[in-house]
mmCIF file of C-alpha atoms in Angstrom:
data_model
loop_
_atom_site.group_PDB
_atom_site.id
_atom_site.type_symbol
_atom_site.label_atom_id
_atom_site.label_comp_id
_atom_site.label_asym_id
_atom_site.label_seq_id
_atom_site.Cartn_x
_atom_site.Cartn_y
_atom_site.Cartn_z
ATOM 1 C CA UNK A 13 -129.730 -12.596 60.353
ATOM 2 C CA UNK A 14 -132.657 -10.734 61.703
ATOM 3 C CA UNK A 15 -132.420 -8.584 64.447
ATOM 4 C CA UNK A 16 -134.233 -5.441 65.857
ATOM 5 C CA UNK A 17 -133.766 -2.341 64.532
ATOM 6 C CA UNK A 18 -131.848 -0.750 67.503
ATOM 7 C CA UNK A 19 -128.818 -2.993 66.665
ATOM 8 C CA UNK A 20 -126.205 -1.302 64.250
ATOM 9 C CA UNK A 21 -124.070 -2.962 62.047
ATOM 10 C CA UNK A 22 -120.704 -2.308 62.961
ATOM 11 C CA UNK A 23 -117.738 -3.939 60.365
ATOM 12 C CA UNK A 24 -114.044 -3.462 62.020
ATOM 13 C CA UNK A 25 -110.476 -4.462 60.329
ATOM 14 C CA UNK A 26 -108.824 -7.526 61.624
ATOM 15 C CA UNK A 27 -105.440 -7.070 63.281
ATOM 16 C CA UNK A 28 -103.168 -10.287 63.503
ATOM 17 C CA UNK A 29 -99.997 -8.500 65.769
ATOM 18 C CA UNK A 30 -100.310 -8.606 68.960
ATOM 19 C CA UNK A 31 -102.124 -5.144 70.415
ATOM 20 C CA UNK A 32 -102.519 -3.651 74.215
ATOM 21 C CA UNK A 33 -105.773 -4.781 76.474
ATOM 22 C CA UNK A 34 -106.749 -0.952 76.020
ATOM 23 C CA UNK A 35 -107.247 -1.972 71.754
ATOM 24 C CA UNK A 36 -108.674 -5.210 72.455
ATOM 25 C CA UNK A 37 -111.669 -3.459 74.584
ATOM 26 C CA UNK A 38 -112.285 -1.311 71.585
ATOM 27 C CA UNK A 39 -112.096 -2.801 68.233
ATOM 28 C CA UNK A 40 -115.184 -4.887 67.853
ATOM 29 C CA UNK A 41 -113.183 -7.907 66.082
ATOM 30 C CA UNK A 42 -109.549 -8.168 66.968
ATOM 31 C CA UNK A 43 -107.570 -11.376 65.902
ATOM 32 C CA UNK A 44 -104.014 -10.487 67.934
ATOM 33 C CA UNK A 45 -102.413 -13.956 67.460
ATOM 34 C CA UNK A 46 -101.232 -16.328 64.892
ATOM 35 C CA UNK A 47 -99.069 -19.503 65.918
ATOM 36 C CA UNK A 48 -98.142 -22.226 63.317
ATOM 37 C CA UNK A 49 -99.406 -25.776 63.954
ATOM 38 C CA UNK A 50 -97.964 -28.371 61.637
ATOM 39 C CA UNK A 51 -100.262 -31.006 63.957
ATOM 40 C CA UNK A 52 -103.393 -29.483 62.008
ATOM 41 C CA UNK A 53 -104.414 -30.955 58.869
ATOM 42 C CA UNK A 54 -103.283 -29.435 55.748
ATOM 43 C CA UNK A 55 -105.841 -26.726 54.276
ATOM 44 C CA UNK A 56 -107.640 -26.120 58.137
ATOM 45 C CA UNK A 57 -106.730 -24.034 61.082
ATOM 46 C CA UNK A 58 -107.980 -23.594 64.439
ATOM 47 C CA UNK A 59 -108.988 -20.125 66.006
ATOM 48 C CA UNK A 60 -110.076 -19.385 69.714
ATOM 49 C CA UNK A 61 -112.583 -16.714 70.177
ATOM 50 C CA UNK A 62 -112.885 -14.299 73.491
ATOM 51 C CA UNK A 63 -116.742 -12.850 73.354
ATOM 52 C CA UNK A 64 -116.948 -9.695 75.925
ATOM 53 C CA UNK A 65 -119.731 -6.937 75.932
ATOM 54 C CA UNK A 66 -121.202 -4.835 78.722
ATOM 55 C CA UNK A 67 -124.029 -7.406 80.663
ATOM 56 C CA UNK A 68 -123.329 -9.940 78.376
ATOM 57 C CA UNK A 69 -121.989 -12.128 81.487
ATOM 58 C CA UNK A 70 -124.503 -10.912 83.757
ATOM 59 C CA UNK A 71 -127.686 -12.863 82.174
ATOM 60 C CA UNK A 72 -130.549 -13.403 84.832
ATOM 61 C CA UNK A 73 -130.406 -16.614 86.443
ATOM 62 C CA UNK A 74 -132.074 -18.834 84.094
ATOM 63 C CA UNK A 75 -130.623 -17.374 81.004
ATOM 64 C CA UNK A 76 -127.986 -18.511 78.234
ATOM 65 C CA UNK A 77 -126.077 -16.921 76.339
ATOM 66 C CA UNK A 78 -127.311 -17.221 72.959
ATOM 67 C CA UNK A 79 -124.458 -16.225 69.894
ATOM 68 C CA UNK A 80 -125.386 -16.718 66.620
ATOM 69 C CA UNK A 81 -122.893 -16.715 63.799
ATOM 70 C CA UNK A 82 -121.619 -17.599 60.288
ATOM 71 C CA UNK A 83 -118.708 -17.918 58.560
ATOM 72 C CA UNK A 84 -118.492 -17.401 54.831
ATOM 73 C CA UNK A 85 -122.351 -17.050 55.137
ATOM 74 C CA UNK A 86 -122.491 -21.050 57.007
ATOM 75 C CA UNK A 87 -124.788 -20.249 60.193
ATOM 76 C CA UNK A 88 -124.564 -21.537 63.480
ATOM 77 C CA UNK A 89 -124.903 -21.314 67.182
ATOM 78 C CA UNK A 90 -123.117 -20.815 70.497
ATOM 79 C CA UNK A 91 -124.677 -21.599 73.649
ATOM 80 C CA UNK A 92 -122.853 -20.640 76.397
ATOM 81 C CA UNK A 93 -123.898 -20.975 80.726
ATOM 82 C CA UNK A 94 -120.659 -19.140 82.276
ATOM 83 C CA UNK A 95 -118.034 -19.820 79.722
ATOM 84 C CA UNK A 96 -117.192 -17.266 77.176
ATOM 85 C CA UNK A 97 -114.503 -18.912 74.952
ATOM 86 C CA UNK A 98 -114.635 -21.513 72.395
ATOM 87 C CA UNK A 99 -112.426 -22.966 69.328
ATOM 88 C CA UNK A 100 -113.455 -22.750 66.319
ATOM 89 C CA UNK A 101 -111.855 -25.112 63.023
ATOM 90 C CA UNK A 102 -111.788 -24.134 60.246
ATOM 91 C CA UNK A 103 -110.604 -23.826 56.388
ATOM 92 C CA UNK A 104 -107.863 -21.819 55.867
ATOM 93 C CA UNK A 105 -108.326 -18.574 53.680
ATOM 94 C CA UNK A 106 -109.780 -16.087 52.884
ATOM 95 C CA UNK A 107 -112.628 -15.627 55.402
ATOM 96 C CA UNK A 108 -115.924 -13.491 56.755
ATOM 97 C CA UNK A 109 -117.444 -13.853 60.136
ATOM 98 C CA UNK A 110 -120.741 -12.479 61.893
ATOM 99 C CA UNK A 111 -121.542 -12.910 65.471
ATOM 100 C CA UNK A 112 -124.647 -11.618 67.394
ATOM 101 C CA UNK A 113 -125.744 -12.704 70.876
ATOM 102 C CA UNK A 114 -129.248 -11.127 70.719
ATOM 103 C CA UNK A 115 -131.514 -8.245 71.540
ATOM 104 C CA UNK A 116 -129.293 -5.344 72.997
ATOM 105 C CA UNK A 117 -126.156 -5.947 70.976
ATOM 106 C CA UNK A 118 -125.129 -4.943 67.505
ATOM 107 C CA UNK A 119 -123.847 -7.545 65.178
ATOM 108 C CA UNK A 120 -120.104 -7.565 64.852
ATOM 109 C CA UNK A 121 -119.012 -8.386 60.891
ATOM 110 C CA UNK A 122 -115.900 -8.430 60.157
ATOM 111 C CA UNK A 123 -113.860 -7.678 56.339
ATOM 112 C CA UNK A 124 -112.273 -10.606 54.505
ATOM 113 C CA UNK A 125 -109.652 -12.393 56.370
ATOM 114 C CA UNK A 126 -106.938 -14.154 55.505
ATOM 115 C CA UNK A 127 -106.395 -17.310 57.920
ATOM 116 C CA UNK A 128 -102.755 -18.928 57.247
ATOM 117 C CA UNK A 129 -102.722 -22.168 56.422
ATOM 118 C CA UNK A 130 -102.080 -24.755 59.507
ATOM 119 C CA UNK A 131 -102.211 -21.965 62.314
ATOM 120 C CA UNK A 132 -104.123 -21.601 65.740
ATOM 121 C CA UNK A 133 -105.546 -18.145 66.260
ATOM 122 C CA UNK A 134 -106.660 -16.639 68.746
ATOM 123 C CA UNK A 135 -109.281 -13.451 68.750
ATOM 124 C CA UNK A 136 -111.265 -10.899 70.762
ATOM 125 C CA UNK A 137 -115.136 -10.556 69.651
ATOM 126 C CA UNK A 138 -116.548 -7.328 71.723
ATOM 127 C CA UNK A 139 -119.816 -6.714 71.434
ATOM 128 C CA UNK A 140 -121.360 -3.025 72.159
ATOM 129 C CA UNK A 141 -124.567 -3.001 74.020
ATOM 130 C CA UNK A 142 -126.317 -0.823 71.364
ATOM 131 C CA UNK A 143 -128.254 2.830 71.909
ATOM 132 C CA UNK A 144 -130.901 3.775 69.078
ATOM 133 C CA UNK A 145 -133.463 6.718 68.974
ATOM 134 C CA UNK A 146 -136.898 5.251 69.487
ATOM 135 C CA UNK A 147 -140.452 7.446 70.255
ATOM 136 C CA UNK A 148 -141.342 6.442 74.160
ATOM 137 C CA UNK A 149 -145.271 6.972 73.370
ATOM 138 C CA UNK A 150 -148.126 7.768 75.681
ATOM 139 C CA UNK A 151 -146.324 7.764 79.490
ATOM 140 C CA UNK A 152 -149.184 8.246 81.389
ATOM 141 C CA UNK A 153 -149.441 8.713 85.266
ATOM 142 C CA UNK A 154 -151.957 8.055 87.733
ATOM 143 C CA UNK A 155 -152.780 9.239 90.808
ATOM 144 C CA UNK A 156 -154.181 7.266 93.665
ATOM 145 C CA UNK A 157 -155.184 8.664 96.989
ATOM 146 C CA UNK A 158 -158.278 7.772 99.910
ATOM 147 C CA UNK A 159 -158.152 11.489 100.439
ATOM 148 C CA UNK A 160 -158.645 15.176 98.860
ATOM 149 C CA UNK A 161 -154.678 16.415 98.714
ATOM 150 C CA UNK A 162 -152.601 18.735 96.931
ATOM 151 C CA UNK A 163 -149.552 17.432 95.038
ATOM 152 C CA UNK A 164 -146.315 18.038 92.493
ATOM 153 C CA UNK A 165 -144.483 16.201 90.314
ATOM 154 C CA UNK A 166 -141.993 16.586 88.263
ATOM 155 C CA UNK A 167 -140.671 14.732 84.994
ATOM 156 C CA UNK A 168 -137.373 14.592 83.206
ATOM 157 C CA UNK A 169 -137.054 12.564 80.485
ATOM 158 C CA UNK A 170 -133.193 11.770 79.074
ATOM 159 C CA UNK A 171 -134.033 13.690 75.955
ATOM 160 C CA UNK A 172 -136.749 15.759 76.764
ATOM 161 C CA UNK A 173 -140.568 16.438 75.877
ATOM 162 C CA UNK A 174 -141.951 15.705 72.545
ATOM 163 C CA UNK A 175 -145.335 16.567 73.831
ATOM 164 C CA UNK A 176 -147.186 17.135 77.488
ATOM 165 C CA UNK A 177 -150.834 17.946 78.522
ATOM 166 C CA UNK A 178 -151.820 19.273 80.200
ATOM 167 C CA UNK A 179 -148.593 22.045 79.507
ATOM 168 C CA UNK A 180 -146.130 20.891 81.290
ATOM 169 C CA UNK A 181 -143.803 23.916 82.730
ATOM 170 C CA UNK A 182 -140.797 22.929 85.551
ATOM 171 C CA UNK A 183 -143.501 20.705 87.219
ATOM 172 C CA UNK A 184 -147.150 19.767 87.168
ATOM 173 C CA UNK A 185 -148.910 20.992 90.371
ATOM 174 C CA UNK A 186 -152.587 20.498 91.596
ATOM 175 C CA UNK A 187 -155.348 18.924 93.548
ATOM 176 C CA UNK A 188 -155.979 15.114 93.799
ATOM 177 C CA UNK A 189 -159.547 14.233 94.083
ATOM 178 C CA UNK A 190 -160.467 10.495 95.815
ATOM 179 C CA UNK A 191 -161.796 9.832 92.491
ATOM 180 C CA UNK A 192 -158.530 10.065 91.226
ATOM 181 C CA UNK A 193 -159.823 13.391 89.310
ATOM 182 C CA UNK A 194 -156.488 15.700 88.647
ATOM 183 C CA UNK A 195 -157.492 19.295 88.918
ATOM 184 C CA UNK A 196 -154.936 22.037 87.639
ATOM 185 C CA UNK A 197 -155.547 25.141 87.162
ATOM 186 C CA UNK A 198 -158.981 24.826 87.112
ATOM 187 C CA UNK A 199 -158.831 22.430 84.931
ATOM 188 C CA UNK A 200 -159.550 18.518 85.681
ATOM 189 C CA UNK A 201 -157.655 15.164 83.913
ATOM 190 C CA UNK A 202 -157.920 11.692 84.320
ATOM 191 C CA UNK A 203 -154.147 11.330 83.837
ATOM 192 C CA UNK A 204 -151.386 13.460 83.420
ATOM 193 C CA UNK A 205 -149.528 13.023 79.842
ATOM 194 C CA UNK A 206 -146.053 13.044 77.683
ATOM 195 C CA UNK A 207 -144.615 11.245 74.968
ATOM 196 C CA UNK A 208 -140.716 11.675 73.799
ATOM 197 C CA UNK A 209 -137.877 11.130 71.621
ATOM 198 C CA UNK A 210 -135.006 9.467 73.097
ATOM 199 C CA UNK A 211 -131.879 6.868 73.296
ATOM 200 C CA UNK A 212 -132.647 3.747 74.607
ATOM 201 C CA UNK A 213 -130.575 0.886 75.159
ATOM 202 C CA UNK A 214 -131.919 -2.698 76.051
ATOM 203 C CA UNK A 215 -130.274 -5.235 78.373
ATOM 204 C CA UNK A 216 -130.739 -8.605 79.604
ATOM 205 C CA UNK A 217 -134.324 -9.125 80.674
ATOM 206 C CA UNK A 218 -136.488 -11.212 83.089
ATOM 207 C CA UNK A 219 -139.176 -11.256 81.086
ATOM 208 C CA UNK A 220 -140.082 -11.958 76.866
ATOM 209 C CA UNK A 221 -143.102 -13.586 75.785
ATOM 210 C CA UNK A 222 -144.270 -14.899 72.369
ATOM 211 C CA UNK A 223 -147.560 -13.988 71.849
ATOM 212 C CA UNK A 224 -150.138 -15.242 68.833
ATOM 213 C CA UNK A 225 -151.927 -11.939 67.483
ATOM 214 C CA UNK A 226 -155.600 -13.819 68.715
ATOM 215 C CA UNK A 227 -153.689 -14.192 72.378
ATOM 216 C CA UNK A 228 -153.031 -10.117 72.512
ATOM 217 C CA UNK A 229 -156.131 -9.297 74.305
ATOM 218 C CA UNK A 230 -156.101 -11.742 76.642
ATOM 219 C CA UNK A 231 -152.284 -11.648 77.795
ATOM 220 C CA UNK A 232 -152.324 -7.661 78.166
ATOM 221 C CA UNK A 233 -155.748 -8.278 80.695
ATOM 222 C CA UNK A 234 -153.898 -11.280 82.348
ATOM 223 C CA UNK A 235 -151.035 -9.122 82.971
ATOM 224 C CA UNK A 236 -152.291 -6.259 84.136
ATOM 225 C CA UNK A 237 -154.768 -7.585 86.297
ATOM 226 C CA UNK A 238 -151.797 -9.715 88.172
ATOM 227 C CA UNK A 239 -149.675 -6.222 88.714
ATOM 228 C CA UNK A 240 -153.136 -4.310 89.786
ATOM 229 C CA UNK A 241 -154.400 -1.891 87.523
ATOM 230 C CA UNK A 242 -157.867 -0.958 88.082
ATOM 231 C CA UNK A 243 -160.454 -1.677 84.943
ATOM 232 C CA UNK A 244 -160.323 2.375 84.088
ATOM 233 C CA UNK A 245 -156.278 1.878 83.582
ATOM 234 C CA UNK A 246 -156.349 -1.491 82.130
ATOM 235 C CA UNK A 247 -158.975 -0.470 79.622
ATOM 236 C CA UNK A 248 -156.790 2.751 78.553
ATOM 237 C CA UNK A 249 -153.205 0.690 77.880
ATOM 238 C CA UNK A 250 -155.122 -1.929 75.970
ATOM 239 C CA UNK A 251 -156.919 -0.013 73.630
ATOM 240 C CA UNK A 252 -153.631 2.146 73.197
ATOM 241 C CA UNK A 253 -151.182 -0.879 72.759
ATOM 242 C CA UNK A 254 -153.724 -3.837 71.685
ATOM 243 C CA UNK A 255 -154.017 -2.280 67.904
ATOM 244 C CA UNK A 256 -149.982 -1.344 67.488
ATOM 245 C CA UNK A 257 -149.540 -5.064 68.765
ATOM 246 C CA UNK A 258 -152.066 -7.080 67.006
ATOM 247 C CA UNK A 259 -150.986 -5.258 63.645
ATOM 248 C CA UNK A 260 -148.412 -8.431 63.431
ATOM 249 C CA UNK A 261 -149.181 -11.822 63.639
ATOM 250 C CA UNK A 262 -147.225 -12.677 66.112
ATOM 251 C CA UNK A 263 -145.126 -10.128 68.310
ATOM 252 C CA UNK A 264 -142.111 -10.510 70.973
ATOM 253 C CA UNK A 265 -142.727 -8.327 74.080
ATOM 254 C CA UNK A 266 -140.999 -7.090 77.108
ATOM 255 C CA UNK A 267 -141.829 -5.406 80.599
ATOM 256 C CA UNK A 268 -139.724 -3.075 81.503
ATOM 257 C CA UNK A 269 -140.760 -1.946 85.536
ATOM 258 C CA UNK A 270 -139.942 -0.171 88.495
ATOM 259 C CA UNK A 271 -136.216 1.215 88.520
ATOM 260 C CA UNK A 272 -135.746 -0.212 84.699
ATOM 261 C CA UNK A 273 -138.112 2.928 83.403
ATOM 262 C CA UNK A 274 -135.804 5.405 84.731
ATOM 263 C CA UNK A 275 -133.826 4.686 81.533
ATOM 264 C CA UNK A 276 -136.863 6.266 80.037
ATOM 265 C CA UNK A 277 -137.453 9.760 82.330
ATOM 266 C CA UNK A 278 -136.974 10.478 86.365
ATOM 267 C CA UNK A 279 -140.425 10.710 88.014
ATOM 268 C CA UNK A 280 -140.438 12.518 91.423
ATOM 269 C CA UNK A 281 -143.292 13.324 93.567
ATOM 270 C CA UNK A 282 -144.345 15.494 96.489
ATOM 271 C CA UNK A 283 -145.380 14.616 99.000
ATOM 272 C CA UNK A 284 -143.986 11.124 98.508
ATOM 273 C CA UNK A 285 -146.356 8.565 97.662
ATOM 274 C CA UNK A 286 -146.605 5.075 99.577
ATOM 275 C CA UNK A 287 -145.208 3.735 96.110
ATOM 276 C CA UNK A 288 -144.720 5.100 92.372
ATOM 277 C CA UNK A 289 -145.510 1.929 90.150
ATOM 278 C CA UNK A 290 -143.634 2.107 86.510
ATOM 279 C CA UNK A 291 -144.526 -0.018 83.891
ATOM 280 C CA UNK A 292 -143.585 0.167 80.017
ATOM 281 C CA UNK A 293 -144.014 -1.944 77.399
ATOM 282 C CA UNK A 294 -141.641 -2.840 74.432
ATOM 283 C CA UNK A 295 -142.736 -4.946 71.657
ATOM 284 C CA UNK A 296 -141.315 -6.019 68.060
ATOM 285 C CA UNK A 297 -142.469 -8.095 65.024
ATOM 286 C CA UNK A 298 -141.293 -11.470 65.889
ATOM 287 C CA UNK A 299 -138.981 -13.608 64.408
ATOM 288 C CA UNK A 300 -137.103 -17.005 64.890
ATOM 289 C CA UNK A 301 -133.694 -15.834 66.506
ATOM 290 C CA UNK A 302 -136.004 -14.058 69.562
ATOM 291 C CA UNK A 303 -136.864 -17.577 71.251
ATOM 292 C CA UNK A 304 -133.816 -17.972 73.462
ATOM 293 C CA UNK A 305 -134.950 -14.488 74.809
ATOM 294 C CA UNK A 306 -138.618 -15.679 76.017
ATOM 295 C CA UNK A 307 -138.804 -16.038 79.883
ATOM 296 C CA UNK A 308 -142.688 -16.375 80.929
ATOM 297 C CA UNK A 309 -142.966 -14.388 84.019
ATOM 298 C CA UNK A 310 -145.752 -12.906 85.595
ATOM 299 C CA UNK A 311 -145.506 -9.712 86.755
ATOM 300 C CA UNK A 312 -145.644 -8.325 90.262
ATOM 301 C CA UNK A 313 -148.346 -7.008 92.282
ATOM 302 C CA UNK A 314 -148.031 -3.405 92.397
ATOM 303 C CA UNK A 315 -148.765 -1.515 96.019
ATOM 304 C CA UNK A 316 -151.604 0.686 95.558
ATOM 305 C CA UNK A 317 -152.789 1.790 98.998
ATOM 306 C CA UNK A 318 -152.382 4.954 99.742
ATOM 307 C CA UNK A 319 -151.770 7.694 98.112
ATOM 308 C CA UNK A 320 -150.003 6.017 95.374
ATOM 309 C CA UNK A 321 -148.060 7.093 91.616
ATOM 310 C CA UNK A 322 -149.163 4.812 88.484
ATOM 311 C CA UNK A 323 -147.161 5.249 85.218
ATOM 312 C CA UNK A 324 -147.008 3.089 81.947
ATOM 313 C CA UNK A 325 -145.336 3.783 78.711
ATOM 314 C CA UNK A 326 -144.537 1.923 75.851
ATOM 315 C CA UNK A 327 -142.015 1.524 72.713
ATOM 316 C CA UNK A 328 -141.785 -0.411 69.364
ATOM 317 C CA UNK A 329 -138.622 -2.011 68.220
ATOM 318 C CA UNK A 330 -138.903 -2.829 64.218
ATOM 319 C CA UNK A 331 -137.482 -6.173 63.157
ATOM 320 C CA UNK A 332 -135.448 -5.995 59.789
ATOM 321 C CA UNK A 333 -133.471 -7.964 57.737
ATOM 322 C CA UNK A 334 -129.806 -7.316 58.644
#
């Protein structure tokens, strides 16, 4: 299966006593019941499979839930709207399962099994919403305001600073100029900058788009002319991101906005602007197994009047072959 490179591979023993609620949560494959069934056909056996994970029942409106998995190396796929169980026959013996619902999950794989002969089964299947190092590159912020005014803001990523400029020390603290000019000390930026090194974990999203490497250009523009950016912004995130995404033919890519980026750092600001805008960008090589994950969505007009905060970000997710 492919998958993006933020998903581990976890493999877990198979259990077939009953265990406590407390186990079940834990072990990523847990098969805690055996029952014979003479009414099955000789050589086959039946097993019923609970799938639980953090979000995984909380999909946007709009959204399945999308399991892929195999046994002995046979692929196939779940679909799922509210339900989270199904039945599974099978052969009986000696036998290997994989199950993966998508991008934010790691694939649960489980050892050799050995499924009795003319039994129903029953079996837990938790998935882990997965956490990966990743390089949040070029956060960039803003500032809007229709007057001359001082300001402070401060930054905290989850991990900390890989980089900042200017030097960033407790806070950055300056003047604003209506041209959007940053002046510290004595000094003068069109932006404020930091990059870092940090966990990330993705979720459920209401956004993913499949995008041809020719259509790059014009769906970045598209985008961020809908949400607001002025031509000075929307010129720097394109020719930051437009060569990292057209590098691939084709790429999958995510917003991630507003309270979703605090994931990424805490961004306060005095005094407190009519609005601080958020906006990063996650994209990987595509593959096949990303299309239940694309929602076209445009995204929302940010506020801008005022004296107002403007950050974007970005991340790459590598696809491999798990």
């Amino acid at each position: 299966m492919k998958n993006l490179c933020l998903f581990l591979i976890l493999t877990s023993f198979a259990f077939t006593t009953k265990a406590s609620d407390h186990r079940k949560a834990l072990i990523p494959f847990l098969m805690y019941n055996t029952t014979k069934n003479t009414a099955i056909k000789p050589g086959e056996a039946t097993i019923t499979l609970h799938f639980n994970g953090a979000n995984l029942k909380n999909r946007y409106f709009g959204y399945q839930t999308i399991i892929y998995y195999s046994v002995n190396e046979v692929e196939d796929t779940l679909v799922f709207d509210s339900l989270f169980t199904t039945t599974l026959q099978l052969p009986a013996g000696k036998t290997v399962f994989k199950f993966w619902p998508g991008p934010g999950y790691n694939e649960v794989i489980t050892d050799s099994i050995q499924i009795q002969d003319q039994t129903d089964n029953e079996a837990n299947v938790n998935f882990i919403s997965d956490s990966e190092q990743i390089y949040v590159f070029k956060p960039v912020i803003y500032l809007q305001s229709p007057v001359k005014l001082n300001f402070s803001i401060r930054v905290k990523p989850t991990d900390g600073f890989t980089f900042t400029y200017p030097v960033y020390k407790d806070l950055w603290e300056g003047t604003l100029d209506p041209t959007g000019e940053i002046e510290i000390n004595q000094q003068k930026y069109p932006y404020l900058f930091w990059d870092a090194k940090q966990k990330f974990t993705a979720k459920s999203h209401t956004n993913g788009y499949h995008i041809q490497k020719k259509e790059v250009v014009p769906f970045l523009e598209e985008q961020l002319s809908t949400a607001g950016l002025t031509s000075t912004e929307k010129t720097d995130f394109i020719t930051f991101w437009g060569p990292r995404l057209t590098q691939y033919e084709s790429v999958f890519i995510q917003f991630y906005l507003q309270e979703d980026c605090n994931q990424f750092a805490s961004l306060e600001c005095e005094p407190k602007p009519t609005a601080i805008n958020r906006l990063y960008i996650a994209f990987s090589e595509w593959n096949d197994k990303l299309e239940p994950f694309t929602h076209q969505a445009q995204l929302p007009a940010f506020k801008r009047e005022g004296f107002n905060v403007l950050e974007w970000g970005g991340f790459e997710l590598t696809s491999i072959e798990l």
